Amino acid sequence: MKAIAKTALPDLFAALQGRVYVPVRDGKGFSFGLWEGQPWPDDYQNAIVPPKHILFPQTEDLYTFRMEGEDMAIDPVAVPEETSFIFGLRPCDCRAIELLDLVFREGPFVDAAYNKRRENTFLMVLGCKEGVPTCFCTSFGLEPAFAPGADWNMWDLGEVLVVEPGTDKGKELLDSLGLFREATDEEKSQVEKLREEAKGTITLHAPTEGITELLQANFDHPLWDEISRKCLECGACTYLCPTCHCYDMQSSSVLGQGRRFRCWDSCMYCNYTLMAGGHNPRPSKRERVRNRFLHKLQYFPENQGEFGCVGCGRCLINCPVCMDITRFMAQAKEVMAK
Amino acid sequence: MQRMTDNMRKRAGELMAEGKADRFLGWEKGSFWWQSPPVEIKEASEADRLIWDLFCTANLAKYLQQMQSLEGKTGVFVKGCDARGVNRLVRDGVVDRDKVYLVGVPCPGMIDPDKVRKLVGDGDVTITQLEDGLSLKGPLGERKVTLDEVALDKCLLCRHPEPVGCDEVLEGTARAPFTGDPYAEVRELEELDSDERYDYWAEELSRCIRCYACRNVCPACNCIKCVFDMDRPNWLDGATNLSNNQVYQLIRFMHVAGRCIDCGECERACPMGIPLRKLAAKVDKDVSELFGPFEAGLDPEEKLPLGTFDPNDPDSFE
């Protein structure tokens, strides 16, 4: 374990060779943006938009094309090789990136662009001292102030930041930076205390036990009609979800040249899974709302062996009509089990 | 508040029992102190789920579109902005007024949870109504405030807190209507030169993630198929960038010109904190200046400035 004065953070950011993403004040909260010399924001809790866009951009060019006489020339778009540092992401968002890894890197297909970005990215996690009322990470087995998958775990002790590397590449990076001193025993025990106390601050609970099997058995339950009627079919929940990863592929072209790109898609949208010819296996709001919950609680466990929710609470906070996944789970357990 | 809640439950139950409404739309308490989301009451016996407090912000008008295909009448509790939203949908021909029973609720204005959090923190928060204001209790302590100190900005500027065009109105006191300049913020922006204005909006709209929450809560956005959802022709592709975001937002606000009821739901629903009401207000101001003073949603038979031929049109077409 090492330590650094928080006043020295700008020196640390300047010493990191690559793109340094930090929480940046933006609109009504924070988002992850490039560090441009600003001081560390002490009132940062979590970003409104999770940092998944750094690895999986909302819009990403795949190739460009242009007419050359009778022929068409196609040029691939290279993924930048540059190293990225995501500094200050929370354990829930780190876990979410591990879940995206299962989809994009560890499944039968490896997504080249995601994979390259991921290889070149350092996840520098800042443990949560306390959750907010909408946090329920512990329900999904997370620890609010520690991320097992992080390159660095960090804890804010007021004046100093204590850092412990979690991966070989994280250790190598930490050893290469001269800005740190060894953490004192006092600091180490403060970290232990912080980690322990943080767990007790997560008060919201999502009943996960047996939920996958229950949902598997109730694909056509009337509860789906009931809960979906309230949904307004906007994409706030999915676009702000750190594990949602659906995308569409589209092209645009003008005057004989254009580009093929992919962009985030949302199961809340009416064009989601719309096929050529006009058929949509999810024709109404009921099927689309169901898909969002089942993807997190049934399909992800079936396909990746893990829940697809990390309990960050963004969907609860940002839904204009307060759809609440924890409440849905409790309701499902109550009415579907009958 | 409790008296109004009791009245709402009683009235919804009675109207459903009398057959004047087959279902009711209102608000129920959500999972947190700051949430009172919409609820659909299907049986008179469920009426006890209804509540009235200072978080019944969501505009219920929008739900009437999906109720149209159902048999019978839908009862709706409406604040000033909800009532105007219903008038809007009736005027646009997407909701049949005969299938709706409107119960007005005089609106005191709704609370902005962020303003409360700043004063007393989040978590275990209780808000008690006093004779002359509110008592807020939270982890950071106790504060006595007036409702206006913590009300949503959109409510502070509300010109019609009293619901209009209802079948009946419950007894209660609405806040005083805002009588100042509704376009003060727009005028401030208009003072900037065009480059500064462009930079201001470029910065704001670059944050748009195109979740369409603003469109989907809007009672003026009631097209069966939105132009932005069309795939053939694909008027706007799915790429999120400043140019596309500008196209989306500007076309949407031009499309609701003369029909926006200024309920401010677009701005409330925006997770990115984009000041969308300013765009709405600018369009509204232009419409009023070009076609004469007009406020949408006050009358289900109103003549829309951009939807009515008038030989005495103030624009001479020269």
XYZ file of C-alpha atoms in Angstrom:
656
model
C 0.000 0.000 0.000
C 1.235 3.449 -0.935
C 0.060 6.950 -0.239
C 0.044 10.328 -1.931
C -1.103 13.742 -0.740
C -4.284 14.770 -2.522
C -2.677 18.118 -3.303
C -0.163 16.177 -5.417
C -2.857 14.638 -7.634
C -2.254 17.121 -10.470
C 1.412 15.987 -10.468
C 0.241 12.389 -10.673
C -2.137 13.140 -13.546
C 0.603 15.007 -15.366
C 2.976 12.066 -14.895
C 0.585 9.519 -16.393
C 1.471 8.960 -20.038
C -1.811 8.909 -21.935
C -5.366 10.095 -21.649
C -6.319 10.736 -18.030
C -10.073 10.590 -17.374
C -11.311 12.108 -14.123
C -14.738 13.135 -12.815
C -15.527 16.470 -14.442
C -18.308 18.793 -13.323
C -20.842 18.714 -16.099
C -24.462 19.832 -16.202
C -26.099 18.821 -12.968
C -23.420 16.390 -11.838
C -20.199 14.735 -12.929
C -19.102 12.816 -15.961
C -15.755 11.312 -16.882
C -13.758 13.694 -19.024
C -10.133 14.432 -19.764
C -8.104 16.007 -17.001
C -7.151 19.520 -18.044
C -5.365 20.791 -14.983
C -8.393 21.147 -12.715
C -8.185 20.255 -9.004
C -9.731 17.078 -7.626
C -13.464 17.636 -6.935
C -14.078 16.860 -3.278
C -17.864 16.670 -3.658
C -17.710 13.910 -6.268
C -19.991 11.009 -5.428
C -20.427 9.229 -8.764
C -20.759 10.218 -12.413
C -24.210 10.520 -13.987
C -22.946 8.772 -17.121
C -20.822 5.726 -16.246
C -17.333 5.539 -17.745
C -18.282 2.676 -20.086
C -18.207 5.155 -22.980
C -14.419 5.334 -22.691
C -14.179 1.652 -23.663
C -17.382 1.444 -25.663
C -18.054 4.871 -27.219
C -21.664 5.858 -27.834
C -20.791 6.324 -31.490
C -17.809 4.614 -33.065
C -16.734 4.561 -36.700
C -15.956 1.094 -38.063
C -14.864 1.937 -41.590
C -15.239 4.618 -44.195
C -16.081 4.130 -47.852
C -15.890 6.215 -50.991
C -16.622 5.749 -54.663
C -13.593 5.719 -56.932
C -14.933 5.633 -60.453
C -16.823 2.358 -60.730
C -15.183 0.908 -57.639
C -15.654 1.461 -53.970
C -12.695 1.918 -51.663
C -13.087 0.851 -48.049
C -10.776 2.088 -45.329
C -10.853 0.614 -41.836
C -10.822 3.052 -38.920
C -7.950 2.318 -36.573
C -8.549 2.191 -32.836
C -6.167 4.604 -31.099
C -3.302 2.823 -29.353
C -3.058 5.422 -26.629
C -3.201 4.386 -22.984
C -6.194 5.568 -20.962
C -6.437 6.011 -17.219
C -9.887 6.068 -15.672
C -9.158 7.686 -12.346
C -11.793 7.661 -9.633
C -14.366 5.282 -11.023
C -16.409 3.524 -8.356
C -16.331 -0.206 -7.562
C -19.767 -0.688 -9.173
C -18.566 0.754 -12.451
C -15.380 -1.312 -12.297
C -17.438 -4.439 -11.814
C -19.632 -3.344 -14.732
C -16.552 -3.178 -16.949
C -15.657 -6.720 -15.898
C -19.146 -7.734 -17.016
C -18.649 -5.959 -20.348
C -15.387 -7.919 -20.634
C -17.399 -11.141 -20.425
C -19.463 -9.980 -23.397
C -16.850 -8.295 -25.555
C -13.610 -10.140 -24.714
C -14.345 -13.467 -23.146
C -17.248 -14.771 -25.188
C -17.014 -16.705 -28.467
C -16.297 -13.435 -30.282
C -13.684 -10.933 -29.305
C -14.645 -7.353 -30.142
C -11.410 -5.994 -31.565
C -12.017 -2.331 -30.807
C -13.238 -2.895 -27.249
C -10.464 -5.384 -26.620
C -7.733 -3.035 -27.708
C -9.084 -0.157 -25.642
C -9.485 -2.411 -22.644
C -5.900 -3.682 -22.881
C -4.692 -0.106 -22.887
C -6.854 1.112 -20.022
C -6.082 1.351 -16.330
C -9.009 1.134 -13.933
C -8.119 3.224 -10.882
C -10.985 2.703 -8.494
C -11.870 5.041 -5.668
C -13.653 3.180 -2.899
C -16.932 4.617 -1.626
C -16.823 5.847 1.960
C -20.580 5.776 1.985
C -23.315 4.995 -0.475
C -26.271 7.164 -1.356
C -29.837 5.945 -0.692
C -30.140 4.577 -4.242
C -27.036 2.339 -3.985
C -27.586 -1.410 -3.714
C -24.262 -2.856 -4.846
C -24.002 -5.190 -1.850
C -27.106 -7.042 -3.071
C -25.031 -8.182 -6.049
C -22.056 -9.233 -3.976
C -20.021 -6.068 -4.364
C -18.048 -4.293 -1.719
C -18.576 -0.519 -1.817
C -14.986 0.345 -1.006
C -13.070 -2.358 -2.835
C -13.051 -3.641 -6.419
C -11.363 -7.016 -6.969
C -10.907 -6.314 -10.690
C -9.270 -2.899 -10.370
C -5.733 -2.083 -11.446
C -5.599 0.201 -8.434
C -7.873 0.408 -5.446
C -7.745 3.818 -3.802
C -9.175 5.254 -0.619
C -9.639 8.887 0.248
C -8.469 9.510 3.823
C -9.058 13.253 3.733
C -5.573 14.665 3.170
C -4.076 11.624 1.507
C -5.089 9.018 -0.993
C -3.987 5.463 -0.215
C -3.386 3.188 -3.186
C -3.070 -0.558 -3.476
C -2.403 -2.181 -6.844
C -4.683 -5.079 -7.752
C -3.099 -6.327 -10.974
C 0.448 -6.825 -12.262
C 0.057 -3.958 -14.681
C -1.265 -1.786 -11.856
C 1.703 -2.678 -9.655
C 4.176 -1.981 -12.426
C 2.613 1.421 -12.997
C 2.614 2.305 -9.303
C 6.254 1.241 -8.901
C 7.258 3.356 -11.888
C 5.844 6.533 -10.365
C 8.063 8.309 -7.880
C 5.327 10.391 -6.340
C 4.226 7.912 -3.706
C 5.491 7.001 -0.253
C 4.734 3.834 1.685
C 1.455 4.018 3.574
C 1.829 4.090 7.364
C 0.330 1.399 9.605
C -2.124 3.995 10.844
C -3.281 4.672 7.267
C -3.565 0.973 6.556
C -5.819 0.436 9.525
C -7.870 3.499 8.509
C -8.410 1.858 5.128
C -9.573 -1.351 6.796
C -11.970 0.642 8.915
C -13.266 2.640 5.934
C -13.878 -0.564 3.962
C -15.772 -2.141 6.806
C -17.845 0.926 7.638
C -18.764 1.539 4.007
C -20.605 -1.778 3.841
C -23.073 -0.637 6.477
C -23.979 2.519 4.554
C -25.652 0.591 1.734
C -29.241 0.460 2.896
C -31.187 -0.447 -0.236
C -31.648 -4.145 -0.844
C -32.492 -6.070 -4.016
C -33.724 -9.625 -3.396
C -31.521 -11.618 -5.792
C -31.928 -15.095 -4.364
C -33.773 -17.369 -6.771
C -34.812 -14.441 -8.989
C -33.366 -15.942 -12.193
C -35.295 -19.217 -11.818
C -38.440 -17.318 -10.908
C -38.222 -15.139 -14.014
C -37.418 -18.134 -16.205
C -40.704 -19.673 -15.127
C -42.792 -16.506 -15.590
C -42.069 -15.179 -19.066
C -45.753 -14.464 -19.683
C -46.785 -13.363 -16.227
C -49.349 -10.498 -16.096
C -46.928 -8.521 -13.903
C -45.109 -7.587 -17.110
C -48.248 -5.845 -18.403
C -48.678 -4.004 -15.181
C -45.169 -2.692 -14.693
C -44.626 -1.800 -18.330
C -47.650 0.500 -18.506
C -45.861 3.136 -16.463
C -42.731 3.174 -18.633
C -42.453 6.074 -21.082
C -40.018 4.172 -23.307
C -37.186 6.652 -23.091
C -33.664 5.304 -23.015
C -32.376 7.028 -19.864
C -32.166 3.774 -17.869
C -30.278 1.886 -20.548
C -27.976 4.638 -21.728
C -26.961 5.438 -18.161
C -26.610 1.776 -17.192
C -22.963 0.750 -16.815
C -23.645 -2.781 -18.103
C -26.085 -2.138 -20.981
C -24.148 -2.725 -24.156
C -26.585 -3.130 -27.052
C -25.608 -1.349 -30.212
C -26.888 -0.822 -33.718
C -24.837 -0.596 -36.893
C -25.699 2.175 -39.292
C -24.180 3.991 -42.243
C -24.354 7.498 -43.473
C -23.166 8.732 -46.806
C -23.100 11.953 -48.768
C -21.968 12.467 -52.348
C -20.274 9.142 -52.882
C -18.547 8.824 -49.539
C -19.579 7.813 -46.103
C -18.944 5.789 -43.030
C -20.193 2.709 -41.289
C -20.498 3.160 -37.559
C -21.988 1.572 -34.540
C -23.977 3.445 -31.940
C -25.646 2.569 -28.672
C -29.122 1.136 -28.996
C -31.725 0.671 -26.310
C -34.283 -2.084 -25.831
C -36.670 0.668 -24.786
C -36.785 2.015 -28.358
C -39.427 0.913 -30.859
C -36.814 0.130 -33.517
C -34.874 -2.219 -31.252
C -34.633 -5.688 -32.886
C -36.777 -4.435 -35.771
C -35.938 -6.650 -38.704
C -35.845 -6.070 -42.434
C -39.364 -6.754 -43.645
C -40.901 -5.121 -40.598
C -41.144 -7.945 -38.078
C -40.198 -7.175 -34.500
C -40.038 -9.973 -31.931
C -40.521 -7.301 -29.249
C -43.449 -5.439 -30.771
C -44.705 -3.520 -27.757
C -43.626 -1.810 -24.594
C -44.406 -4.934 -22.572
C -41.805 -7.030 -24.374
C -39.247 -4.252 -24.321
C -39.567 -3.489 -20.625
C -39.438 -7.199 -19.933
C -36.274 -7.460 -21.978
C -34.497 -4.845 -19.899
C -35.189 -6.626 -16.621
C -34.627 -10.115 -18.025
C -31.335 -9.129 -19.595
C -30.006 -8.085 -16.211
C -31.546 -10.841 -14.123
C -32.003 -13.847 -16.391
C -30.159 -13.676 -19.724
C -26.897 -12.411 -18.269
C -26.841 -15.171 -15.619
C -27.710 -17.719 -18.320
C -25.137 -16.543 -20.824
C -22.349 -15.135 -18.689
C -22.946 -16.776 -15.341
C -23.289 -13.460 -13.499
C -26.030 -10.949 -12.787
C -25.985 -8.079 -15.278
C -26.720 -5.457 -12.620
C -24.170 -3.949 -10.256
C -26.549 -1.920 -8.089
C -25.250 1.530 -9.037
C -28.793 2.950 -8.856
C -28.567 5.149 -11.950
C -31.788 3.774 -13.449
C -33.630 4.491 -10.195
C -32.317 8.017 -10.009
C -32.881 9.020 -13.596
C -36.156 7.385 -14.587
C -38.679 10.213 -15.130
C -41.407 7.991 -13.639
C -39.338 6.261 -10.940
C -39.161 2.694 -12.278
C -37.206 0.859 -9.602
C -35.519 -2.465 -10.346
C -35.257 -3.349 -6.647
C -38.966 -2.786 -6.215
C -39.668 -4.826 -9.336
C -37.611 -7.719 -7.942
C -39.462 -7.619 -4.634
C -42.786 -7.449 -6.478
C -41.840 -10.356 -8.755
C -40.931 -12.452 -5.738
C -44.246 -11.635 -4.191
C -46.611 -12.167 -7.115
C -44.751 -14.562 -9.416
C -43.961 -17.059 -6.703
C -47.672 -17.664 -6.115
C -51.670 17.383 1.988
C -53.216 14.539 3.976
C -56.668 16.075 3.488
C -56.140 16.258 -0.246
C -54.876 12.665 -0.279
C -57.996 11.558 1.577
C -60.194 13.516 -0.835
C -58.498 12.020 -3.863
C -58.905 8.480 -2.574
C -62.516 9.101 -1.691
C -63.365 10.799 -4.976
C -61.578 8.214 -7.131
C -63.401 5.444 -5.293
C -66.773 7.170 -5.661
C -66.362 8.018 -9.323
C -65.313 4.477 -10.124
C -68.229 3.075 -8.124
C -70.629 5.442 -9.925
C -69.279 4.301 -13.269
C -68.029 7.791 -14.201
C -64.507 6.435 -14.501
C -63.368 2.894 -15.190
C -59.835 3.506 -13.979
C -57.929 6.397 -12.439
C -54.566 7.973 -12.982
C -52.881 9.648 -10.060
C -49.693 9.428 -8.041
C -48.487 6.940 -5.431
C -45.563 7.038 -3.015
C -42.376 5.680 -4.565
C -39.408 3.990 -2.973
C -37.825 7.227 -1.715
C -38.935 10.442 -0.066
C -38.458 12.369 -3.288
C -40.511 10.083 -5.496
C -44.264 10.158 -6.124
C -44.555 8.427 -9.487
C -47.676 7.939 -11.616
C -50.028 5.093 -10.746
C -52.963 3.555 -12.569
C -55.816 2.523 -10.279
C -57.872 -0.249 -11.820
C -60.357 -1.020 -9.025
C -62.074 1.263 -6.535
C -60.535 -0.874 -3.790
C -57.026 0.173 -4.894
C -57.754 3.882 -4.447
C -55.825 3.912 -1.166
C -52.611 3.737 -3.142
C -53.163 7.321 -4.270
C -51.272 10.091 -2.542
C -50.878 13.816 -2.879
C -47.658 15.443 -1.728
C -45.102 17.899 -3.005
C -43.446 15.350 -5.318
C -46.409 14.632 -7.638
C -44.442 16.277 -10.417
C -44.893 13.823 -13.277
C -47.348 15.061 -15.901
C -50.035 12.394 -16.235
C -51.511 13.688 -19.501
C -49.122 11.634 -21.562
C -50.607 8.351 -20.339
C -53.997 9.160 -21.861
C -52.623 8.250 -25.252
C -52.171 4.621 -24.258
C -55.560 4.659 -22.501
C -57.410 5.562 -25.695
C -57.637 1.985 -26.886
C -59.269 0.880 -23.611
C -63.018 0.656 -23.142
C -64.736 3.281 -21.018
C -63.473 6.403 -19.315
C -60.189 7.164 -17.657
C -60.295 9.431 -14.635
C -57.227 11.629 -14.176
C -56.125 13.869 -11.368
C -54.668 16.975 -12.911
C -52.548 19.829 -11.663
C -52.478 23.002 -13.721
C -49.843 21.645 -16.081
C -51.466 18.202 -16.383
C -54.798 19.831 -17.303
C -53.145 21.872 -20.014
C -51.435 18.706 -21.212
C -54.795 16.978 -21.540
C -56.227 19.948 -23.438
C -53.206 19.753 -25.664
C -53.822 16.084 -26.500
C -57.540 16.683 -27.031
C -56.828 19.641 -29.308
C -54.367 17.555 -31.316
C -57.044 14.933 -31.787
C -55.140 12.088 -30.141
C -57.321 11.924 -27.036
C -61.109 11.890 -27.018
C -62.318 14.241 -24.281
C -65.439 12.104 -23.820
C -63.234 9.214 -22.708
C -61.639 11.255 -19.959
C -62.919 12.479 -16.583
C -60.758 15.253 -15.209
C -60.499 15.961 -11.495
C -58.542 19.128 -10.882
C -56.100 19.516 -8.007
C -55.088 23.118 -7.243
C -51.303 22.975 -7.267
C -49.108 24.590 -4.610
C -45.967 23.892 -6.703
C -43.702 20.880 -6.472
C -40.381 20.417 -4.692
C -36.999 20.125 -6.376
C -35.338 17.261 -4.456
C -31.868 18.619 -5.236
C -32.698 21.865 -3.442
C -33.743 19.885 -0.355
C -30.609 17.717 -0.512
C -28.432 20.818 -0.528
C -30.047 22.000 2.694
C -30.501 18.850 4.755
C -28.750 16.035 2.877
C -30.182 12.806 1.513
C -31.330 9.540 3.027
C -33.678 9.786 5.950
C -35.473 12.994 4.991
C -38.873 14.045 6.272
C -40.786 17.082 5.093
C -43.565 18.438 7.248
C -45.967 21.135 6.231
C -46.240 24.047 8.653
C -48.723 26.903 8.667
C -46.207 29.172 6.994
C -43.839 26.886 5.153
C -42.065 23.580 5.431
C -39.908 21.888 7.989
C -37.148 19.793 6.421
C -35.344 17.203 8.484
C -32.409 15.237 7.186
C -28.950 13.916 8.027
C -27.492 17.441 7.881
C -30.032 18.826 10.334
C -33.338 20.622 10.394
C -34.375 23.639 8.359
C -37.463 25.742 8.134
C -38.081 27.072 4.633
C -40.829 28.460 2.455
C -42.022 26.217 -0.348
C -40.623 28.682 -2.887
C -37.122 28.198 -1.494
C -37.168 24.539 -2.497
C -39.729 24.507 -5.334
C -38.835 23.436 -8.847
C -37.825 26.366 -11.028
C -40.581 25.469 -13.456
C -43.165 25.782 -10.679
C -41.841 29.181 -9.631
C -42.550 30.385 -13.173
C -45.926 28.639 -13.478
C -48.629 30.875 -14.896
C -51.498 28.435 -14.384
C -51.243 26.430 -11.159
C -55.046 26.235 -11.092
C -56.245 23.423 -13.396
C -58.463 24.514 -16.297
C -61.197 22.685 -18.178
C -61.887 20.025 -15.529
C -65.073 18.099 -14.863
C -64.649 18.951 -11.205
C -61.982 20.561 -9.032
C -61.097 19.417 -5.528
C -61.060 22.008 -2.805
C -57.618 23.400 -2.158
C -55.354 26.360 -2.601
C -53.135 26.799 -5.604
C -49.979 28.859 -5.467
C -50.176 32.410 -6.788
C -49.655 32.431 -10.550
C -46.379 33.854 -11.775
C -47.058 37.263 -13.275
C -43.543 38.417 -14.081
C -41.718 38.196 -17.386
C -41.797 34.550 -18.500
C -39.029 35.198 -20.993
C -36.448 36.815 -18.705
C -33.942 33.998 -19.196
C -34.516 34.022 -22.945
C -33.883 37.757 -23.096
C -30.574 37.243 -21.321
C -29.525 34.766 -23.980
C -30.796 36.984 -26.766
C -28.456 39.706 -25.554
C -25.460 37.544 -26.445
C -24.048 37.831 -29.937
C -24.689 34.930 -32.289
C -21.275 33.312 -31.721
C -21.707 33.407 -27.964
C -25.202 31.962 -28.258
C -23.955 29.246 -30.546
C -21.185 28.369 -28.092
C -23.656 28.295 -25.210
C -25.989 25.863 -26.960
C -23.168 23.840 -28.469
C -21.837 23.197 -24.992
C -25.244 22.303 -23.591
C -26.379 20.135 -26.501
C -23.065 18.328 -26.800
C -24.035 16.604 -23.561
C -27.295 15.211 -24.971
C -27.191 11.404 -24.963
C -30.354 11.156 -27.096
C -32.252 9.085 -24.569
C -35.394 10.900 -25.766
C -36.676 11.317 -22.217
C -37.555 14.949 -23.082
C -39.650 13.845 -26.036
C -41.313 10.932 -24.311
C -42.581 12.931 -21.327
C -43.828 15.775 -23.530
C -47.617 16.098 -23.927
C -47.070 18.053 -27.147
C -44.951 15.220 -28.585
C -47.797 12.907 -29.455
C -47.043 11.697 -32.974
C -47.845 8.030 -33.484
C -44.486 7.632 -35.210
C -41.876 10.234 -34.399
C -39.747 11.461 -37.280
C -36.681 10.482 -35.240
C -37.891 6.893 -34.988
C -38.342 6.467 -38.703
C -35.923 4.160 -40.421
C -37.154 4.639 -43.986
C -36.306 7.351 -44.681
C -33.862 7.598 -41.826
C -34.045 11.349 -41.329
C -31.581 11.334 -38.468
C -29.102 8.538 -37.925
C -28.193 7.142 -34.527
C -24.809 8.821 -34.233
C -24.614 10.996 -31.164
C -22.699 14.120 -32.042
C -23.277 17.830 -31.753
C -24.706 18.170 -35.244
C -27.250 15.378 -34.814
C -28.115 16.509 -31.293
C -28.791 20.021 -32.561
C -30.951 18.683 -35.363
C -32.917 16.596 -32.877
C -33.472 19.282 -30.271
C -34.146 22.161 -32.630
C -36.575 20.215 -34.807
C -38.383 18.930 -31.740
C -38.817 22.385 -30.279
C -39.877 23.847 -33.610
C -42.393 21.039 -33.911
C -43.991 21.874 -30.565
C -44.003 25.610 -31.366
C -47.363 27.051 -30.374
C -48.291 23.764 -28.711
C -45.800 23.635 -25.817
C -47.675 24.097 -22.535
C -44.528 24.987 -20.584
C -44.921 22.120 -18.093
C -41.131 21.861 -17.945
C -41.187 18.082 -17.960
C -38.529 17.960 -20.704
C -36.047 19.718 -18.472
C -36.970 17.690 -15.406
C -36.651 14.399 -17.292
C -33.288 15.262 -18.853
C -30.659 13.290 -16.946
C -27.940 15.497 -18.371
C -29.237 18.767 -16.958
C -29.678 20.518 -20.308
C -31.746 23.723 -19.836
C -34.398 22.668 -22.328
C -37.054 25.032 -20.983
C -35.033 27.919 -22.352
C -35.336 26.506 -25.856
C -39.047 25.984 -25.324
C -39.447 29.508 -23.981
C -37.584 31.008 -26.922
C -39.873 29.300 -29.423
C -42.891 30.260 -27.353
C -41.760 33.874 -27.234
C -41.243 33.972 -31.003
C -44.697 32.524 -31.613
C -46.290 35.100 -29.340
C -44.389 37.930 -31.015
C -45.192 36.782 -34.543
C -48.794 35.718 -34.137
C -49.995 37.600 -31.075
C -49.996 36.575 -27.413
C -50.869 32.923 -27.026
C -50.659 30.265 -24.324
C -51.246 26.698 -25.392
C -53.404 24.197 -23.560
C -55.868 26.563 -21.906
C -58.789 25.491 -24.071
C -59.314 22.177 -25.880
C -60.877 24.099 -28.782
C -58.166 26.739 -29.041
C -57.017 27.995 -32.426
C -53.365 27.104 -32.802
C -51.224 29.963 -34.089
C -49.376 27.655 -36.460
C -52.352 25.461 -37.289
C -55.019 27.972 -38.229
C -55.599 29.933 -41.400
C -56.556 33.497 -40.615
C -57.031 36.131 -43.329
C -56.062 38.740 -40.744
C -52.755 37.065 -40.055
C -50.391 39.708 -38.662
C -47.732 38.419 -41.074
C -48.416 40.209 -44.350
C -46.617 37.463 -46.366
C -44.789 40.192 -48.278
